[in-house]
mmCIF file of C-alpha atoms in Angstrom:
data_model
loop_
_atom_site.group_PDB
_atom_site.id
_atom_site.type_symbol
_atom_site.label_atom_id
_atom_site.label_comp_id
_atom_site.label_asym_id
_atom_site.label_seq_id
_atom_site.Cartn_x
_atom_site.Cartn_y
_atom_site.Cartn_z
ATOM 1 C CA MET F 5 -61.688 25.156 57.326
ATOM 2 C CA LYS F 6 -62.527 25.872 54.118
ATOM 3 C CA ALA F 7 -65.947 26.584 53.143
ATOM 4 C CA PHE F 8 -68.591 27.338 49.796
ATOM 5 C CA VAL F 9 -69.742 31.354 50.776
ATOM 6 C CA PHE F 10 -72.164 33.101 49.123
ATOM 7 C CA HIS F 11 -70.910 36.815 49.077
ATOM 8 C CA GLY F 12 -74.324 37.967 46.861
ATOM 9 C CA PRO F 13 -76.008 37.189 43.635
ATOM 10 C CA GLY F 14 -73.551 35.440 41.356
ATOM 11 C CA GLN F 15 -70.700 35.766 43.587
ATOM 12 C CA SER F 16 -69.263 33.302 45.716
ATOM 13 C CA ALA F 17 -65.742 31.619 46.722
ATOM 14 C CA TRP F 18 -64.034 28.188 48.364
ATOM 15 C CA GLU F 19 -62.639 30.227 50.705
ATOM 16 C CA GLU F 20 -62.041 30.047 54.922
ATOM 17 C CA VAL F 21 -63.841 30.593 57.488
ATOM 18 C CA PRO F 22 -64.330 29.530 61.299
ATOM 19 C CA ASP F 23 -64.829 25.899 62.640
ATOM 20 C CA PRO F 24 -68.851 26.166 63.918
ATOM 21 C CA ALA F 25 -68.466 24.685 67.326
ATOM 22 C CA VAL F 26 -71.579 23.450 69.074
ATOM 23 C CA LYS F 27 -73.712 26.798 70.624
ATOM 24 C CA GLU F 28 -76.635 24.579 72.025
ATOM 25 C CA PRO F 29 -76.962 21.741 74.254
ATOM 26 C CA THR F 30 -79.327 20.187 70.973
ATOM 27 C CA ASP F 31 -76.322 20.706 68.304
ATOM 28 C CA ALA F 32 -73.752 18.511 66.654
ATOM 29 C CA VAL F 33 -70.959 19.512 64.623
ATOM 30 C CA VAL F 34 -69.797 17.126 62.166
ATOM 31 C CA ARG F 35 -66.750 17.044 59.551
ATOM 32 C CA VAL F 36 -68.190 16.148 56.435
ATOM 33 C CA GLY F 37 -66.548 13.078 54.482
ATOM 34 C CA ALA F 38 -69.398 13.689 51.545
ATOM 35 C CA VAL F 39 -71.587 16.596 50.092
ATOM 36 C CA THR F 40 -74.186 17.001 46.724
ATOM 37 C CA ILE F 41 -74.817 20.504 45.277
ATOM 38 C CA CYS F 42 -78.649 21.104 45.188
ATOM 39 C CA GLY F 43 -80.869 23.290 42.390
ATOM 40 C CA THR F 44 -81.202 24.745 45.296
ATOM 41 C CA ASP F 45 -78.304 26.253 45.658
ATOM 42 C CA LEU F 46 -77.581 27.995 41.884
ATOM 43 C CA HIS F 47 -81.355 29.158 42.359
ATOM 44 C CA ILE F 48 -79.813 31.262 45.349
ATOM 45 C CA LEU F 49 -76.607 32.599 43.932
ATOM 46 C CA LYS F 50 -79.222 34.046 40.682
ATOM 47 C CA GLY F 51 -80.660 36.008 43.883
ATOM 48 C CA ASP F 52 -83.412 33.682 43.458
ATOM 49 C CA VAL F 53 -84.250 32.895 47.315
ATOM 50 C CA PRO F 54 -83.559 36.689 49.328
ATOM 51 C CA GLU F 55 -82.969 35.278 52.957
ATOM 52 C CA VAL F 56 -79.751 34.277 52.332
ATOM 53 C CA ARG F 57 -78.012 36.700 53.671
ATOM 54 C CA PRO F 58 -74.127 37.462 52.086
ATOM 55 C CA GLY F 59 -71.481 35.594 54.288
ATOM 56 C CA THR F 60 -73.365 31.866 54.781
ATOM 57 C CA VAL F 61 -71.840 28.968 54.482
ATOM 58 C CA LEU F 62 -74.454 27.482 51.569
ATOM 59 C CA GLY F 63 -75.767 23.731 50.621
ATOM 60 C CA HIS F 64 -77.999 21.650 53.061
ATOM 61 C CA GLU F 65 -77.011 17.412 51.699
ATOM 62 C CA ALA F 66 -74.403 16.187 53.118
ATOM 63 C CA VAL F 67 -73.185 12.407 55.336
ATOM 64 C CA GLY F 68 -70.465 12.712 58.108
ATOM 65 C CA GLU F 69 -68.708 12.128 61.085
ATOM 66 C CA ILE F 70 -70.230 13.215 64.558
ATOM 67 C CA VAL F 71 -67.367 15.120 66.359
ATOM 68 C CA GLU F 72 -68.761 16.961 68.838
ATOM 69 C CA VAL F 73 -72.366 17.231 70.393
ATOM 70 C CA GLY F 74 -74.270 19.810 72.958
ATOM 71 C CA GLY F 75 -75.191 17.863 76.180
ATOM 72 C CA ASP F 76 -78.271 17.830 74.637
ATOM 73 C CA VAL F 77 -78.403 15.345 72.021
ATOM 74 C CA ARG F 78 -79.265 11.477 72.786
ATOM 75 C CA THR F 79 -79.770 9.525 69.873
ATOM 76 C CA VAL F 80 -75.714 10.270 67.497
ATOM 77 C CA ARG F 81 -72.501 10.762 69.441
ATOM 78 C CA PRO F 82 -68.854 11.134 68.283
ATOM 79 C CA GLY F 83 -68.059 8.488 65.835
ATOM 80 C CA ASP F 84 -71.234 7.772 64.344
ATOM 81 C CA ARG F 85 -71.243 8.127 60.538
ATOM 82 C CA VAL F 86 -74.962 9.871 59.678
ATOM 83 C CA LEU F 87 -77.049 11.361 56.795
ATOM 84 C CA VAL F 88 -77.346 14.996 57.432
ATOM 85 C CA SER F 89 -80.579 15.959 56.665
ATOM 86 C CA CYS F 90 -82.246 18.719 54.634
ATOM 87 C CA ILE F 91 -84.221 19.462 56.810
ATOM 88 C CA SER F 92 -83.786 20.611 60.292
ATOM 89 C CA ALA F 93 -86.604 19.666 62.869
ATOM 90 C CA CYS F 94 -87.125 20.962 66.524
ATOM 91 C CA GLY F 95 -89.579 18.334 67.618
ATOM 92 C CA ARG F 96 -92.005 20.808 69.674
ATOM 93 C CA CYS F 97 -93.832 23.035 67.770
ATOM 94 C CA ARG F 98 -97.416 22.049 66.707
ATOM 95 C CA TYR F 99 -95.578 21.438 62.676
ATOM 96 C CA CYS F 100 -93.411 19.199 64.114
ATOM 97 C CA ARG F 101 -95.348 17.099 66.927
ATOM 98 C CA GLU F 102 -97.528 16.496 63.482
ATOM 99 C CA GLY F 103 -95.036 14.950 61.249
ATOM 100 C CA GLY F 104 -94.334 18.705 58.876
ATOM 101 C CA TYR F 105 -90.933 19.243 59.639
ATOM 102 C CA GLY F 106 -89.921 21.532 56.923
ATOM 103 C CA GLN F 107 -92.864 23.953 58.198
ATOM 104 C CA CYS F 108 -90.800 23.669 61.830
ATOM 105 C CA ARG F 109 -91.750 26.933 63.995
ATOM 106 C CA GLY F 110 -88.607 26.171 67.055
ATOM 107 C CA GLY F 111 -86.401 27.862 64.616
ATOM 108 C CA GLY F 112 -85.862 24.321 62.744
ATOM 109 C CA GLY F 113 -87.261 23.968 58.922
ATOM 110 C CA TRP F 114 -84.923 23.784 56.011
ATOM 111 C CA ILE F 115 -82.156 26.557 58.081
ATOM 112 C CA LEU F 116 -78.606 24.797 57.015
ATOM 113 C CA GLY F 117 -77.147 26.902 53.698
ATOM 114 C CA HIS F 118 -80.390 28.793 53.307
ATOM 115 C CA LEU F 119 -80.589 30.565 57.432
ATOM 116 C CA ILE F 120 -77.294 29.532 59.140
ATOM 117 C CA ASP F 121 -74.150 28.793 57.827
ATOM 118 C CA GLY F 122 -74.886 24.988 54.958
ATOM 119 C CA ALA F 123 -73.027 21.661 54.656
ATOM 120 C CA GLN F 124 -70.660 22.219 51.798
ATOM 121 C CA ALA F 125 -67.545 23.323 53.961
ATOM 122 C CA GLU F 126 -65.509 20.566 55.641
ATOM 123 C CA TYR F 127 -67.548 21.058 59.502
ATOM 124 C CA VAL F 128 -70.862 21.396 60.275
ATOM 125 C CA ARG F 129 -72.492 22.527 63.132
ATOM 126 C CA VAL F 130 -76.705 21.391 62.856
ATOM 127 C CA PRO F 131 -78.956 22.161 65.245
ATOM 128 C CA TYR F 132 -81.928 19.449 66.194
ATOM 129 C CA ALA F 133 -79.695 16.482 65.739
ATOM 130 C CA ASP F 134 -81.841 14.345 67.527
ATOM 131 C CA LEU F 135 -84.286 14.235 64.816
ATOM 132 C CA SER F 136 -81.902 16.110 62.150
ATOM 133 C CA VAL F 137 -79.317 13.555 61.537
ATOM 134 C CA HIS F 138 -79.664 9.537 60.904
ATOM 135 C CA ALA F 139 -77.551 7.126 61.751
ATOM 136 C CA LEU F 140 -76.268 5.102 58.405
ATOM 137 C CA PRO F 141 -76.349 1.743 57.805
ATOM 138 C CA SER F 142 -73.201 -0.202 56.970
ATOM 139 C CA ALA F 143 -74.256 -0.927 54.047
ATOM 140 C CA VAL F 144 -75.204 2.682 52.177
ATOM 141 C CA GLU F 145 -72.232 4.534 49.957
ATOM 142 C CA SER F 146 -71.696 8.032 51.214
ATOM 143 C CA LYS F 147 -72.282 9.067 48.138
ATOM 144 C CA ASP F 148 -75.490 7.361 47.637
ATOM 145 C CA ALA F 149 -76.278 7.637 51.339
ATOM 146 C CA VAL F 150 -76.067 11.756 50.884
ATOM 147 C CA LEU F 151 -79.039 11.698 48.041
ATOM 148 C CA LEU F 152 -81.009 11.117 50.399
ATOM 149 C CA ALA F 153 -80.735 14.427 52.915
ATOM 150 C CA ASP F 154 -82.653 15.745 49.761
ATOM 151 C CA ILE F 155 -83.631 14.880 46.408
ATOM 152 C CA PHE F 156 -84.670 11.426 47.557
ATOM 153 C CA PRO F 157 -87.327 12.622 50.401
ATOM 154 C CA THR F 158 -88.497 15.913 47.853
ATOM 155 C CA ALA F 159 -89.226 13.835 45.351
ATOM 156 C CA TYR F 160 -91.063 10.873 47.041
ATOM 157 C CA GLU F 161 -93.176 13.655 49.050
ATOM 158 C CA VAL F 162 -93.509 16.569 47.516
ATOM 159 C CA GLY F 163 -93.958 15.346 44.163
ATOM 160 C CA VAL F 164 -94.944 11.262 43.665
ATOM 161 C CA LEU F 165 -96.983 11.437 47.992
ATOM 162 C CA ASN F 166 -98.372 14.833 47.221
ATOM 163 C CA GLY F 167 -99.706 14.361 44.356
ATOM 164 C CA ARG F 168 -100.884 10.844 45.242
ATOM 165 C CA VAL F 169 -99.290 8.549 42.505
ATOM 166 C CA ARG F 170 -101.852 5.110 42.059
ATOM 167 C CA PRO F 171 -102.068 2.003 40.487
ATOM 168 C CA GLY F 172 -102.573 2.432 36.193
ATOM 169 C CA ASP F 173 -101.737 5.645 37.115
ATOM 170 C CA THR F 174 -100.386 8.106 33.752
ATOM 171 C CA VAL F 175 -97.551 10.068 35.350
ATOM 172 C CA ALA F 176 -95.966 12.865 33.719
ATOM 173 C CA VAL F 177 -92.729 14.242 35.220
ATOM 174 C CA VAL F 178 -92.222 17.939 33.630
ATOM 175 C CA GLY F 179 -87.973 18.673 34.325
ATOM 176 C CA ALA F 180 -85.557 15.279 33.893
ATOM 177 C CA GLY F 181 -82.752 16.416 36.505
ATOM 178 C CA PRO F 182 -81.729 15.013 39.853
ATOM 179 C CA ILE F 183 -85.742 15.792 41.531
ATOM 180 C CA GLY F 184 -87.317 14.877 38.056
ATOM 181 C CA LEU F 185 -85.582 11.525 37.924
ATOM 182 C CA ALA F 186 -86.403 11.218 41.310
ATOM 183 C CA VAL F 187 -89.659 11.098 40.753
ATOM 184 C CA ILE F 188 -89.428 8.636 38.735
ATOM 185 C CA ALA F 189 -87.732 6.372 40.540
ATOM 186 C CA THR F 190 -90.456 6.482 43.454
ATOM 187 C CA ALA F 191 -93.288 7.026 40.899
ATOM 188 C CA ARG F 192 -92.264 3.341 39.776
ATOM 189 C CA LEU F 193 -92.412 1.909 43.608
ATOM 190 C CA PHE F 194 -96.944 3.306 42.877
ATOM 191 C CA ALA F 195 -96.976 0.860 39.871
ATOM 192 C CA PRO F 196 -98.599 3.775 37.557
ATOM 193 C CA GLU F 197 -99.338 2.119 33.723
ATOM 194 C CA ARG F 198 -96.964 4.814 32.247
ATOM 195 C CA ILE F 199 -94.466 7.204 33.122
ATOM 196 C CA VAL F 200 -93.676 10.147 31.033
ATOM 197 C CA ALA F 201 -91.040 12.674 31.009
ATOM 198 C CA VAL F 202 -90.792 15.433 29.893
ATOM 199 C CA ASP F 203 -87.582 17.450 29.542
ATOM 200 C CA LEU F 204 -85.219 19.596 26.886
ATOM 201 C CA ALA F 205 -81.833 17.878 27.193
ATOM 202 C CA ALA F 206 -81.280 14.459 24.901
ATOM 203 C CA SER F 207 -79.232 13.591 28.230
ATOM 204 C CA ARG F 208 -82.013 13.457 30.496
ATOM 205 C CA LEU F 209 -84.586 12.178 28.299
ATOM 206 C CA GLU F 210 -82.955 9.125 28.106
ATOM 207 C CA ALA F 211 -82.050 8.704 31.963
ATOM 208 C CA ALA F 212 -84.657 9.065 32.498
ATOM 209 C CA ARG F 213 -85.732 6.085 30.513
ATOM 210 C CA GLN F 214 -83.460 4.135 32.022
ATOM 211 C CA LEU F 215 -85.005 4.912 35.455
ATOM 212 C CA GLY F 216 -88.279 3.913 34.539
ATOM 213 C CA ALA F 217 -90.179 5.958 31.404
ATOM 214 C CA ASP F 218 -91.912 4.372 29.663
ATOM 215 C CA ALA F 219 -91.619 7.315 27.321
ATOM 216 C CA VAL F 220 -90.442 10.267 27.504
ATOM 217 C CA ALA F 221 -90.851 13.764 24.906
ATOM 218 C CA ASP F 222 -89.376 17.490 24.337
ATOM 219 C CA ALA F 223 -90.355 19.532 25.984
ATOM 220 C CA ARG F 224 -90.184 21.889 23.036
ATOM 221 C CA GLU F 225 -92.033 19.742 20.512
ATOM 222 C CA ASP F 226 -95.540 19.532 21.802
ATOM 223 C CA PRO F 227 -95.110 17.166 24.551
ATOM 224 C CA GLU F 228 -99.161 17.975 25.475
ATOM 225 C CA LEU F 229 -100.112 16.098 22.349
ATOM 226 C CA LEU F 230 -97.917 13.362 23.546
ATOM 227 C CA ILE F 231 -99.704 13.168 26.701
ATOM 228 C CA ALA F 232 -103.909 13.528 25.267
ATOM 229 C CA ASP F 233 -102.748 10.498 22.192
ATOM 230 C CA LEU F 234 -101.393 8.308 24.759
ATOM 231 C CA THR F 235 -104.674 9.505 27.746
ATOM 232 C CA ASP F 236 -107.771 9.134 24.525
ATOM 233 C CA GLY F 237 -107.703 13.212 25.689
ATOM 234 C CA LEU F 238 -108.556 12.837 28.408
ATOM 235 C CA GLY F 239 -105.381 13.508 30.031
ATOM 236 C CA ALA F 240 -102.174 12.193 33.113
ATOM 237 C CA ASP F 241 -103.224 11.495 36.100
ATOM 238 C CA VAL F 242 -100.866 12.805 38.076
ATOM 239 C CA VAL F 243 -98.966 16.067 36.555
ATOM 240 C CA ILE F 244 -95.436 17.057 38.777
ATOM 241 C CA GLU F 245 -93.306 20.297 37.757
ATOM 242 C CA ALA F 246 -89.774 19.316 38.748
ATOM 243 C CA VAL F 247 -88.114 22.678 36.868
ATOM 244 C CA GLY F 248 -89.091 25.870 39.125
ATOM 245 C CA VAL F 249 -90.938 28.787 35.091
ATOM 246 C CA PRO F 250 -93.507 29.517 34.924
ATOM 247 C CA GLU F 251 -93.705 28.309 31.705
ATOM 248 C CA SER F 252 -93.611 24.318 32.600
ATOM 249 C CA PHE F 253 -96.202 24.785 35.484
ATOM 250 C CA GLU F 254 -98.957 26.192 33.291
ATOM 251 C CA MET F 255 -98.085 23.304 30.648
ATOM 252 C CA CYS F 256 -98.657 20.547 33.283
ATOM 253 C CA THR F 257 -101.762 22.626 34.568
ATOM 254 C CA ARG F 258 -103.299 21.657 31.061
ATOM 255 C CA MET F 259 -101.656 18.275 30.622
ATOM 256 C CA VAL F 260 -103.843 17.317 33.693
ATOM 257 C CA ARG F 261 -106.918 15.357 33.444
ATOM 258 C CA PRO F 262 -109.994 16.905 35.293
ATOM 259 C CA GLY F 263 -110.081 15.196 38.483
ATOM 260 C CA GLY F 264 -106.428 14.888 38.394
ATOM 261 C CA HIS F 265 -103.746 15.877 40.462
ATOM 262 C CA VAL F 266 -100.749 18.453 39.744
ATOM 263 C CA ALA F 267 -97.872 18.902 41.912
ATOM 264 C CA ASN F 268 -94.976 21.221 42.084
ATOM 265 C CA VAL F 269 -91.579 20.622 43.376
ATOM 266 C CA GLY F 270 -89.646 22.902 41.264
ATOM 267 C CA VAL F 271 -88.597 26.194 42.879
ATOM 268 C CA HIS F 272 -90.341 29.173 41.118
ATOM 269 C CA GLY F 273 -88.084 32.363 41.528
ATOM 270 C CA ARG F 274 -90.869 33.913 38.921
ATOM 271 C CA PRO F 275 -94.469 34.116 38.870
ATOM 272 C CA ALA F 276 -96.664 32.460 37.207
ATOM 273 C CA THR F 277 -99.868 32.448 36.123
ATOM 274 C CA LEU F 278 -102.544 30.135 36.940
ATOM 275 C CA HIS F 279 -105.746 29.898 34.776
ATOM 276 C CA LEU F 280 -108.749 29.593 36.908
ATOM 277 C CA GLU F 281 -110.655 30.923 33.666
ATOM 278 C CA ASP F 282 -110.221 27.397 31.971
ATOM 279 C CA LEU F 283 -109.276 25.128 35.437
ATOM 280 C CA TRP F 284 -111.823 26.938 37.761
ATOM 281 C CA ILE F 285 -113.944 23.412 36.649
ATOM 282 C CA LYS F 286 -111.696 20.900 35.881
ATOM 283 C CA ASN F 287 -111.772 19.326 39.627
ATOM 284 C CA VAL F 288 -108.205 19.709 39.348
ATOM 285 C CA THR F 289 -106.096 19.616 42.941
ATOM 286 C CA ILE F 290 -102.767 21.471 43.205
ATOM 287 C CA THR F 291 -100.681 21.267 46.001
ATOM 288 C CA THR F 292 -96.857 22.719 46.481
ATOM 289 C CA GLY F 293 -94.662 21.932 49.038
ATOM 290 C CA LEU F 294 -91.305 22.055 51.123
ATOM 291 C CA VAL F 295 -90.039 18.140 52.448
ATOM 292 C CA ASP F 296 -90.543 17.386 55.325
ATOM 293 C CA THR F 297 -88.745 14.809 54.991
ATOM 294 C CA HIS F 298 -90.310 11.866 57.119
ATOM 295 C CA SER F 299 -90.038 9.463 54.871
ATOM 296 C CA THR F 300 -86.247 9.188 55.274
ATOM 297 C CA PRO F 301 -85.903 6.107 57.747
ATOM 298 C CA THR F 302 -87.922 4.465 55.234
ATOM 299 C CA LEU F 303 -85.696 5.788 51.820
ATOM 300 C CA LEU F 304 -82.610 4.847 54.165
ATOM 301 C CA ARG F 305 -84.307 1.391 54.798
ATOM 302 C CA MET F 306 -84.840 1.317 50.545
ATOM 303 C CA ALA F 307 -81.232 2.404 50.515
ATOM 304 C CA ALA F 308 -80.066 -0.885 51.423
ATOM 305 C CA ALA F 309 -81.797 -3.164 50.314
ATOM 306 C CA GLY F 310 -80.473 -1.776 47.029
ATOM 307 C CA ARG F 311 -84.438 -0.749 45.921
ATOM 308 C CA LEU F 312 -83.677 2.900 46.205
ATOM 309 C CA PRO F 313 -81.268 3.554 41.702
ATOM 310 C CA THR F 314 -79.247 6.559 43.468
ATOM 311 C CA ALA F 315 -75.766 5.366 42.071
ATOM 312 C CA GLN F 316 -77.111 5.987 38.501
ATOM 313 C CA LEU F 317 -77.962 9.995 39.349
ATOM 314 C CA VAL F 318 -74.020 10.608 39.974
ATOM 315 C CA THR F 319 -72.352 10.908 36.957
ATOM 316 C CA HIS F 320 -68.788 13.397 38.450
ATOM 317 C CA THR F 321 -67.644 13.082 41.554
ATOM 318 C CA PHE F 322 -64.514 15.677 43.359
ATOM 319 C CA PRO F 323 -63.016 15.363 45.918
ATOM 320 C CA LEU F 324 -64.214 19.266 48.541
ATOM 321 C CA GLU F 325 -61.844 21.349 47.696
ATOM 322 C CA ARG F 326 -62.475 21.309 43.456
ATOM 323 C CA MET F 327 -65.983 22.730 45.311
ATOM 324 C CA GLU F 328 -65.932 26.348 42.256
ATOM 325 C CA GLU F 329 -65.031 23.309 39.763
ATOM 326 C CA ALA F 330 -68.228 21.160 40.962
ATOM 327 C CA TYR F 331 -70.969 24.525 40.412
ATOM 328 C CA ASP F 332 -69.271 25.039 37.390
ATOM 329 C CA VAL F 333 -70.223 21.408 35.916
ATOM 330 C CA PHE F 334 -73.623 21.351 37.577
ATOM 331 C CA ALA F 335 -74.424 24.464 36.621
ATOM 332 C CA LYS F 336 -73.810 23.482 32.917
ATOM 333 C CA ALA F 337 -75.256 20.355 33.069
ATOM 334 C CA ALA F 338 -76.955 20.401 28.999
ATOM 335 C CA ASP F 339 -73.086 20.605 27.919
ATOM 336 C CA THR F 340 -72.369 18.159 30.698
ATOM 337 C CA GLY F 341 -74.529 15.918 31.113
ATOM 338 C CA ALA F 342 -74.868 16.244 35.296
ATOM 339 C CA LEU F 343 -76.812 15.135 36.989
ATOM 340 C CA LYS F 344 -75.869 14.693 41.117
ATOM 341 C CA VAL F 345 -72.006 15.423 41.304
ATOM 342 C CA VAL F 346 -71.237 14.271 44.876
ATOM 343 C CA LEU F 347 -67.830 16.021 46.496
ATOM 344 C CA GLY F 348 -65.486 14.169 49.120
ATOM 345 C CA GLY F 349 -66.856 10.929 49.573
ATOM 346 C CA ARG F 350 -64.336 9.248 52.042
ATOM 347 C CA PRO F 351 -64.366 5.353 52.668
ATOM 348 C CA HIS F 352 -66.823 4.882 55.349
ATOM 349 C CA GLU F 353 -64.644 2.023 56.557
ATOM 350 C CA GLU F 354 -61.967 4.458 58.668
ATOM 351 C CA VAL F 355 -64.877 5.607 60.409
ATOM 352 C CA ALA F 356 -66.766 3.849 63.588
ATOM 353 C CA VAL F 357 -70.260 2.696 62.974
ATOM 354 C CA ARG F 358 -71.939 2.894 66.230
ATOM 355 C CA ALA F 359 -74.608 -0.650 66.618
ATOM 356 C CA ALA F 360 -77.812 -0.398 67.665
#
């Protein structure tokens, strides 16, 4: 098959690799119908995630058709159309039994495109298939569903839920890339008084407005002053970091009010300074986290009901074999205006869907 392979920092290629096969009785093999590129993949290509070994197929977000399952798989079978989650879950370890699938100690967690071959390929092997793939409602198109593999559960769980967004809050979202935009869309579910988006790119700030931000600020033009003006000097109730650089994290800690929450979602490749000399007295809660994807079934139901604006985030589509071009477009988002790029997207009517 063909797949997108990481060969070390700054080196990658769409090339031929061996087909995946069932290795364990809990595995499934999925024919990839639609896949997307994550900001984390760009971090891997920069060398920010040293655990990824050269020769690894990248990608952890896909929609496709089950073509083979191991003998212990019970919830899906060949022919089913499924969402491949970015997180795999053994279902037996302490963390999985508590719903903390991202911290799985039984061989799961974030492994696709990280510790094992991933989904930016024609086929992918998915371990622990019973908990790691989700049967898709026929009402959800593949290009929309693929956004529920990672960015929507990440934004919702690590940003909105960890940040404890509540009705009437002022929420500042620093970074209006795909994750930040998904944060805005899901934060609105909790009826905050206002959402303020901060970014460097005018196109992304406009996208933030379209998705429900009440105010936007250029990161170069003192957004901290805007937050202070909007809150009578108090600061935002919740500040969500969705960039992954030290400057943005430190800005978030300056924007938050005493007793507020800072939820870090961004993937950081460099150290950031935690100014405890200022924060120790402010009763501030700072959370970090890897998504668990426990919310995926809920988000799927919402997408099927038309409650999530997934289609608004897809700006570019490509055939699967144009993976290298898609990476180039996504990496140059400031110039191309790319939010999410989706590759593939074979009409799902061609795939049998098993009734529940």
